[in-house]
JSON list of C-alpha atoms in Angstrom, two decimals:
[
{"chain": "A", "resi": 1, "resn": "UNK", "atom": "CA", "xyz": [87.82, 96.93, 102.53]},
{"chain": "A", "resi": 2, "resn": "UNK", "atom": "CA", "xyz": [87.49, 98.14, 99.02]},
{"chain": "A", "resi": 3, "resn": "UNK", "atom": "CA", "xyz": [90.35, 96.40, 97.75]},
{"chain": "A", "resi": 4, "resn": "UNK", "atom": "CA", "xyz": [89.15, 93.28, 99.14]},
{"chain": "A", "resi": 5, "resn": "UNK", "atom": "CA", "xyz": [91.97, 92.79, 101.49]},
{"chain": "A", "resi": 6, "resn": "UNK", "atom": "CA", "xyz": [90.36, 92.01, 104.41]},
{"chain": "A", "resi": 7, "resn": "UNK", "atom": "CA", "xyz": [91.96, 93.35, 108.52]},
{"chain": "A", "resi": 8, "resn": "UNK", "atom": "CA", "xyz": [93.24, 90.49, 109.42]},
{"chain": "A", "resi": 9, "resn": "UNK", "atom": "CA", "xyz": [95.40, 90.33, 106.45]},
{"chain": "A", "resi": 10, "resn": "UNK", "atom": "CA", "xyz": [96.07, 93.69, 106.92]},
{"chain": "A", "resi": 11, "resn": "UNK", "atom": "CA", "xyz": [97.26, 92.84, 110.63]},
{"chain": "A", "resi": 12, "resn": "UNK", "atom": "CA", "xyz": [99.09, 90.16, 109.46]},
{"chain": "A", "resi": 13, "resn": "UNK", "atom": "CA", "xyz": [101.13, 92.37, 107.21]},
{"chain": "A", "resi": 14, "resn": "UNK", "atom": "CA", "xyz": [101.17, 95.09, 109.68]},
{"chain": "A", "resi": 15, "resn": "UNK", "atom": "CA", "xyz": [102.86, 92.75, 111.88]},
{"chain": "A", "resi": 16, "resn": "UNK", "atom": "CA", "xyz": [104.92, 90.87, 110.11]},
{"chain": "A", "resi": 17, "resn": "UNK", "atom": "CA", "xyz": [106.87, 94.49, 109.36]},
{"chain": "A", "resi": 18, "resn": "UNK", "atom": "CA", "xyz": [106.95, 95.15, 112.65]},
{"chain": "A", "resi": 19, "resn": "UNK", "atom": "CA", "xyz": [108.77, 92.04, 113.47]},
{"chain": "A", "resi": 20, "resn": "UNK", "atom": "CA", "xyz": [111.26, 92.40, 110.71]},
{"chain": "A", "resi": 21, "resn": "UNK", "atom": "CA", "xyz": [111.77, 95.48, 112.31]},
{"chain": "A", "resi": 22, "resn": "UNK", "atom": "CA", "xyz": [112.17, 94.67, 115.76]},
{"chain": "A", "resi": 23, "resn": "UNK", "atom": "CA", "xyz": [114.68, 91.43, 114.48]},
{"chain": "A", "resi": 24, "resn": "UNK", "atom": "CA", "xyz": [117.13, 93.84, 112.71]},
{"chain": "A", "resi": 25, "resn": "UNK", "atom": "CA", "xyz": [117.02, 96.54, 115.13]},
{"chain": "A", "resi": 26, "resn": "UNK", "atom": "CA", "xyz": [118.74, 93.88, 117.35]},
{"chain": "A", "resi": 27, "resn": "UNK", "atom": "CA", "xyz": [121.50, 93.75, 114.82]},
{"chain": "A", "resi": 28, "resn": "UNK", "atom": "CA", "xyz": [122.16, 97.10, 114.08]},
{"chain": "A", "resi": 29, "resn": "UNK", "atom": "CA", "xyz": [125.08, 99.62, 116.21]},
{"chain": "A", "resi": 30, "resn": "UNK", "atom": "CA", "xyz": [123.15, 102.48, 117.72]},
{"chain": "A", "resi": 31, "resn": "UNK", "atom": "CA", "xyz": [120.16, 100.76, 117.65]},
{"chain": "A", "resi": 32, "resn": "UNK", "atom": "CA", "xyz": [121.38, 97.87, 119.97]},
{"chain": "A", "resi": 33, "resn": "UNK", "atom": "CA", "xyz": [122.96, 97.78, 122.91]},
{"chain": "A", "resi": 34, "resn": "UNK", "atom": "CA", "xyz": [125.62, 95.61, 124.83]},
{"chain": "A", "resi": 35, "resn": "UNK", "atom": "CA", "xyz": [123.71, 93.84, 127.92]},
{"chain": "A", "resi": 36, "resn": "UNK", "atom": "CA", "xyz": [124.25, 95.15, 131.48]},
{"chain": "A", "resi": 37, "resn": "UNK", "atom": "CA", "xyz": [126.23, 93.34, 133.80]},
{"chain": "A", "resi": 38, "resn": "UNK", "atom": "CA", "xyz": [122.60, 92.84, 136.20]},
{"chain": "A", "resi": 39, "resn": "UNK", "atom": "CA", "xyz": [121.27, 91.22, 133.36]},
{"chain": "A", "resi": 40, "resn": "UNK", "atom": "CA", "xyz": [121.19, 87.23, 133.57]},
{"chain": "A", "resi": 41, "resn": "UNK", "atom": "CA", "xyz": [123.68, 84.46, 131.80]},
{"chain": "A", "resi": 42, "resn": "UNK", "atom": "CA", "xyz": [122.59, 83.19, 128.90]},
{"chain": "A", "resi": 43, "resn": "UNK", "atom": "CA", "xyz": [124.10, 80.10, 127.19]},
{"chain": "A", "resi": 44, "resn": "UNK", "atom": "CA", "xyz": [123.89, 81.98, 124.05]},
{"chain": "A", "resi": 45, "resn": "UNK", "atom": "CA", "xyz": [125.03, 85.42, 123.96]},
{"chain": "A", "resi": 46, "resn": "UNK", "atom": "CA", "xyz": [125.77, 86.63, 120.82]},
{"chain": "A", "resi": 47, "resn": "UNK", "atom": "CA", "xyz": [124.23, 89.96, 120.41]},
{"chain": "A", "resi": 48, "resn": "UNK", "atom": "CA", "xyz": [123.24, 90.13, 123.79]},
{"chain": "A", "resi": 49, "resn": "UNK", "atom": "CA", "xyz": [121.86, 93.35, 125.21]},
{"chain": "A", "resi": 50, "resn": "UNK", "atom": "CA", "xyz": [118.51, 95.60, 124.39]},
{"chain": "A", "resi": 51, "resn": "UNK", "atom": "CA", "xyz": [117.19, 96.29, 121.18]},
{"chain": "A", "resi": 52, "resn": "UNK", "atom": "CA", "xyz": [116.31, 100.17, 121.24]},
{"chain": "A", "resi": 53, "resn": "UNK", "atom": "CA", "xyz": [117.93, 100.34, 124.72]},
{"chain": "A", "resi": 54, "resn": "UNK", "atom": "CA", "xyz": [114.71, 99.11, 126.02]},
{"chain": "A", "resi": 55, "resn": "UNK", "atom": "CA", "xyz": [114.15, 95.04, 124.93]},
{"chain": "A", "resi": 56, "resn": "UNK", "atom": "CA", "xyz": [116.77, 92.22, 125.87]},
{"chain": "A", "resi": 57, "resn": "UNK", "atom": "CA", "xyz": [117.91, 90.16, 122.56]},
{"chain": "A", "resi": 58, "resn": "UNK", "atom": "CA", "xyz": [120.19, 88.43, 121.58]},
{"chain": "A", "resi": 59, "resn": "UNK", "atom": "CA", "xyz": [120.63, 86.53, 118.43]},
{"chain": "A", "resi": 60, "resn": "UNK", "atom": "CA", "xyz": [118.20, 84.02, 119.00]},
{"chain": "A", "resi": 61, "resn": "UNK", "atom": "CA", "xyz": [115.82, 86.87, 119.58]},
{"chain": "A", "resi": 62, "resn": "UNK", "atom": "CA", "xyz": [116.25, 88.43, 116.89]},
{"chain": "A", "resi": 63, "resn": "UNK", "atom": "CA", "xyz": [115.81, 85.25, 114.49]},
{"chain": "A", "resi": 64, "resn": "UNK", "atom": "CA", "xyz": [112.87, 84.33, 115.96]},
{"chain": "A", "resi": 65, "resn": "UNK", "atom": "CA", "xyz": [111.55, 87.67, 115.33]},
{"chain": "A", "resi": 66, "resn": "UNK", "atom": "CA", "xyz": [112.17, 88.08, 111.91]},
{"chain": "A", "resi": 67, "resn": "UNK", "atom": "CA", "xyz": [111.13, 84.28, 111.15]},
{"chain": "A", "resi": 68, "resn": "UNK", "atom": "CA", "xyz": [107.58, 85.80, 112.74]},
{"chain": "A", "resi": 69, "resn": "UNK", "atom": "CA", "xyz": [108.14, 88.94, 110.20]},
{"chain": "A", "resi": 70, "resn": "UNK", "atom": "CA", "xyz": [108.41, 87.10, 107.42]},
{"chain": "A", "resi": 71, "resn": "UNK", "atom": "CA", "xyz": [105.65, 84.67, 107.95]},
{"chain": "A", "resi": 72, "resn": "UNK", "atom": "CA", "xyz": [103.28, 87.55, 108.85]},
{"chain": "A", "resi": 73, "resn": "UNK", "atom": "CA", "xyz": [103.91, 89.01, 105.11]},
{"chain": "A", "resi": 74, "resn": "UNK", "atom": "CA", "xyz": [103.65, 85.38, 103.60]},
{"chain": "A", "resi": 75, "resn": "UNK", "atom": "CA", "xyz": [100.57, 84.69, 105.88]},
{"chain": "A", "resi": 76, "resn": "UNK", "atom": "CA", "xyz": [99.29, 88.45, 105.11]},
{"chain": "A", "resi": 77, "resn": "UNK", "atom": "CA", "xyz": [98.29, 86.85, 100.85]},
{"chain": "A", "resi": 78, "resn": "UNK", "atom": "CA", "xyz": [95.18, 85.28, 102.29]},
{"chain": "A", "resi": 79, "resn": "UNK", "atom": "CA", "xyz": [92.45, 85.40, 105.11]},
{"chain": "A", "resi": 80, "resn": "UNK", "atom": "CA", "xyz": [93.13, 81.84, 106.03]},
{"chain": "A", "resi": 81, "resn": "UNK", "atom": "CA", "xyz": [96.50, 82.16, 106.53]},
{"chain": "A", "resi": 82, "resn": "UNK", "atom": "CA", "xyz": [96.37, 85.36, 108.24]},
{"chain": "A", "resi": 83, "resn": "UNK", "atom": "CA", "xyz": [93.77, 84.38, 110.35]},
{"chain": "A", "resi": 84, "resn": "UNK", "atom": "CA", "xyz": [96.15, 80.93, 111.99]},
{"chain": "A", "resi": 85, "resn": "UNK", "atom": "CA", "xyz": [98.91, 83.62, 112.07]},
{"chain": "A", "resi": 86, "resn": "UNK", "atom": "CA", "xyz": [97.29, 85.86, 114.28]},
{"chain": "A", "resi": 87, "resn": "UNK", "atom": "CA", "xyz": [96.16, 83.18, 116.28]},
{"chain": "A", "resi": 88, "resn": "UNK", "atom": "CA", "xyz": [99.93, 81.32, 116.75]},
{"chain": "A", "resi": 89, "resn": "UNK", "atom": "CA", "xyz": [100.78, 84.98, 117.42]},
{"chain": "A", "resi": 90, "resn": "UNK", "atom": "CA", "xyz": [98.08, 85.36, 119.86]},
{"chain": "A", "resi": 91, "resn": "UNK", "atom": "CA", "xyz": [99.04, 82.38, 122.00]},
{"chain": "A", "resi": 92, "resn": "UNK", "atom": "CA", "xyz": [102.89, 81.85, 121.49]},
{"chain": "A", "resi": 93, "resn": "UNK", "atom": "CA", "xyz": [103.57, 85.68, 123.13]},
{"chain": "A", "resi": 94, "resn": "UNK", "atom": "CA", "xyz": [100.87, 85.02, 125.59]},
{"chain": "A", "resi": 95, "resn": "UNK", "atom": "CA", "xyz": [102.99, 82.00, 126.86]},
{"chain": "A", "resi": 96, "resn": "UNK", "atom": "CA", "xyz": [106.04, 84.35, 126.83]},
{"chain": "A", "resi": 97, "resn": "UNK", "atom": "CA", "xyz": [104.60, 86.73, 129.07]},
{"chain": "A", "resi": 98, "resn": "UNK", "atom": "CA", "xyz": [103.81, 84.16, 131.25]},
{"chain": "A", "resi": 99, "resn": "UNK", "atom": "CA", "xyz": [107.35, 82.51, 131.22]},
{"chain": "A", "resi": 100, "resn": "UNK", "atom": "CA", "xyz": [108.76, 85.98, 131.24]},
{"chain": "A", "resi": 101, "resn": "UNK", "atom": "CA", "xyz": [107.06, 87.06, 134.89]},
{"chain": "A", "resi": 102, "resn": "UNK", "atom": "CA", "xyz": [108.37, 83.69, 136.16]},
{"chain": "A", "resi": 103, "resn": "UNK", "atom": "CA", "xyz": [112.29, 84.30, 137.08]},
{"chain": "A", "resi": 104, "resn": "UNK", "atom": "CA", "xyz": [113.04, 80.44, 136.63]},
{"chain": "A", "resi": 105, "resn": "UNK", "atom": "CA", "xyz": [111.97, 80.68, 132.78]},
{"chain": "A", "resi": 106, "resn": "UNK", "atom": "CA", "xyz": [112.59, 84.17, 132.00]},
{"chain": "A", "resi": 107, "resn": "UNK", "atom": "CA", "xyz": [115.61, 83.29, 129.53]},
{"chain": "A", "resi": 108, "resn": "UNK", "atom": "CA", "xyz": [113.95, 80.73, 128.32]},
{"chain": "A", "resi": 109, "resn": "UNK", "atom": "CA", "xyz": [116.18, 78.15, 129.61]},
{"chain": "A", "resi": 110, "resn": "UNK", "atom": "CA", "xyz": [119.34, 80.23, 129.10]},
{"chain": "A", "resi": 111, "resn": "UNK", "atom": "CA", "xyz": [118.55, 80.36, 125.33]},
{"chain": "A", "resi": 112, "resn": "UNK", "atom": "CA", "xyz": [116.65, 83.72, 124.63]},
{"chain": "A", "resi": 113, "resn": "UNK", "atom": "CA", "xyz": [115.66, 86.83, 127.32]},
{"chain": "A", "resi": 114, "resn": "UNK", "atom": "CA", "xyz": [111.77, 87.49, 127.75]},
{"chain": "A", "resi": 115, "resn": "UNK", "atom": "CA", "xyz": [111.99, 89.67, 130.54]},
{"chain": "A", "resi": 116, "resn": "UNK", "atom": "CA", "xyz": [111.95, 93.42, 131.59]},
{"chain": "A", "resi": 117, "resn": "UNK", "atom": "CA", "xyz": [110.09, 95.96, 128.92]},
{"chain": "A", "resi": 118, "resn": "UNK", "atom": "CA", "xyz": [109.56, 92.04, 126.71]},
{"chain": "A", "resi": 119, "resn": "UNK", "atom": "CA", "xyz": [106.73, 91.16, 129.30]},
{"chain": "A", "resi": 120, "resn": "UNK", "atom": "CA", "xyz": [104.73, 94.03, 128.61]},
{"chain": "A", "resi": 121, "resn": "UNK", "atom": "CA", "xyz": [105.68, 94.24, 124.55]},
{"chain": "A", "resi": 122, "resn": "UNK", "atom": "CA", "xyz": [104.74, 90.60, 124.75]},
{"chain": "A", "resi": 123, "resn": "UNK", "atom": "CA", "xyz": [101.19, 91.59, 125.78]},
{"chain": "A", "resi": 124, "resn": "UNK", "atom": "CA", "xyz": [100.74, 94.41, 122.93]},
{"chain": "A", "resi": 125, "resn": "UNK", "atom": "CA", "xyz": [101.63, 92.11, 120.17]},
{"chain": "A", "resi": 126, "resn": "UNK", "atom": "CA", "xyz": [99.54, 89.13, 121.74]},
{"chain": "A", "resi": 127, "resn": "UNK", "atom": "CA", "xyz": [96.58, 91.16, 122.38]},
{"chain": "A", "resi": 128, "resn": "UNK", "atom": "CA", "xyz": [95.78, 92.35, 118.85]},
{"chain": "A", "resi": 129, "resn": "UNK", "atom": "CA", "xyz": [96.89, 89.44, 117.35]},
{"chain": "A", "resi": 130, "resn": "UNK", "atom": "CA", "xyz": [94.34, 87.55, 119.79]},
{"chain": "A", "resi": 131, "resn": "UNK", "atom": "CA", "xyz": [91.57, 89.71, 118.49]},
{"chain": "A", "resi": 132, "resn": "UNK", "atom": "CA", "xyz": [92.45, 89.38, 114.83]},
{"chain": "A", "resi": 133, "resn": "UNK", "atom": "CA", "xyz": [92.76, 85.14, 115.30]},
{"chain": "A", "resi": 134, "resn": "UNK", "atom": "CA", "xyz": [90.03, 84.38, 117.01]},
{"chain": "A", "resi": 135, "resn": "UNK", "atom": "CA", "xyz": [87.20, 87.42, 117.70]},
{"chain": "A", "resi": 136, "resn": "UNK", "atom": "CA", "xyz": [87.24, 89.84, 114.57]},
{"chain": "A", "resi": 137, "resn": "UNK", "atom": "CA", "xyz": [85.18, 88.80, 111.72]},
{"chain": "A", "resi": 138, "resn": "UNK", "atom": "CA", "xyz": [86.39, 90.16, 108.10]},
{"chain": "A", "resi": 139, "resn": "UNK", "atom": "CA", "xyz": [83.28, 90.88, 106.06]},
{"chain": "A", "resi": 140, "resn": "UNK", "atom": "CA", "xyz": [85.49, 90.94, 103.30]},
{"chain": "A", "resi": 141, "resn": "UNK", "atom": "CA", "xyz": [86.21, 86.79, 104.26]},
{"chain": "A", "resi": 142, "resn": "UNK", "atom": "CA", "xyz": [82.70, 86.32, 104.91]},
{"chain": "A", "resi": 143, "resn": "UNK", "atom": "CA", "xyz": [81.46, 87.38, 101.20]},
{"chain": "A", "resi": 144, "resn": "UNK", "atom": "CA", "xyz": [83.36, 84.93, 99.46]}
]
């Protein structure tokens, strides 16, 4: 890239926006929406219900997703970093689509809900972020 930041930074930044995004969405009225009553207990339901109508939270949910947001804009200064962020990306939501096709761990022990439209989210965000961590070579990173 011509100013020498190189994709997986780029991806790194790219996602860390997306979950900041996705952490306050959970917080905010209109945006979020109080659980059904099919959904499952959780131990911790504060802010409970679907982001966007479409993606059980709750507060731990959304924490954890803006923790990831703001790492991926820390990790987004430099290849290295970058690069282990994509990969932690890559193979934490990998294990959380696992868990969340697997109704015994879907809530993550009753702590934070990874199922319904989460599975298949899971597997956009882990897919790319696999690429990025451990296929795509920056030529950028490979001139220095």
């Amino acid at each position: 890239m011509k100013n020498g930041k190189s994709a997986t930074r780029t991806f790194a930044m790219v996602w860390g926006v997306l979950f900041l995004l996705a952490g306050v969405s959970g917080f905010v009225p209109g945006l979020w929406h109080e659980a059904p009553a099919h959904y499952p207990d959780l131990a911790v339901d504060s802010f409970y219900g679907d982001a966007l109508g479409l993606f059980p939270v709750n507060i731990l949910h959304n924490i954890v997703h803006i923790v990831f947001g703001l790492w991926g804009l820390a990790a987004s200064k430099s290849h290295g970093a970058a690069k282990g962020y994509a990969k932690v990306v890559a193979v934490a939501y990998a294990l959380l689509v696992v868990l969340g096709l697997i109704p015994a761990f879907n809530t993550t022990f009753g702590l934070i809900p990874i199922f319904g439209n989460d599975v298949l989210l899971h597997v956009f965000l882990a897919a790319p972020a696999a690429y990025f961590g451990f296929f795509h070579k920056d030529a950028a990173a490979h001139r220095r």
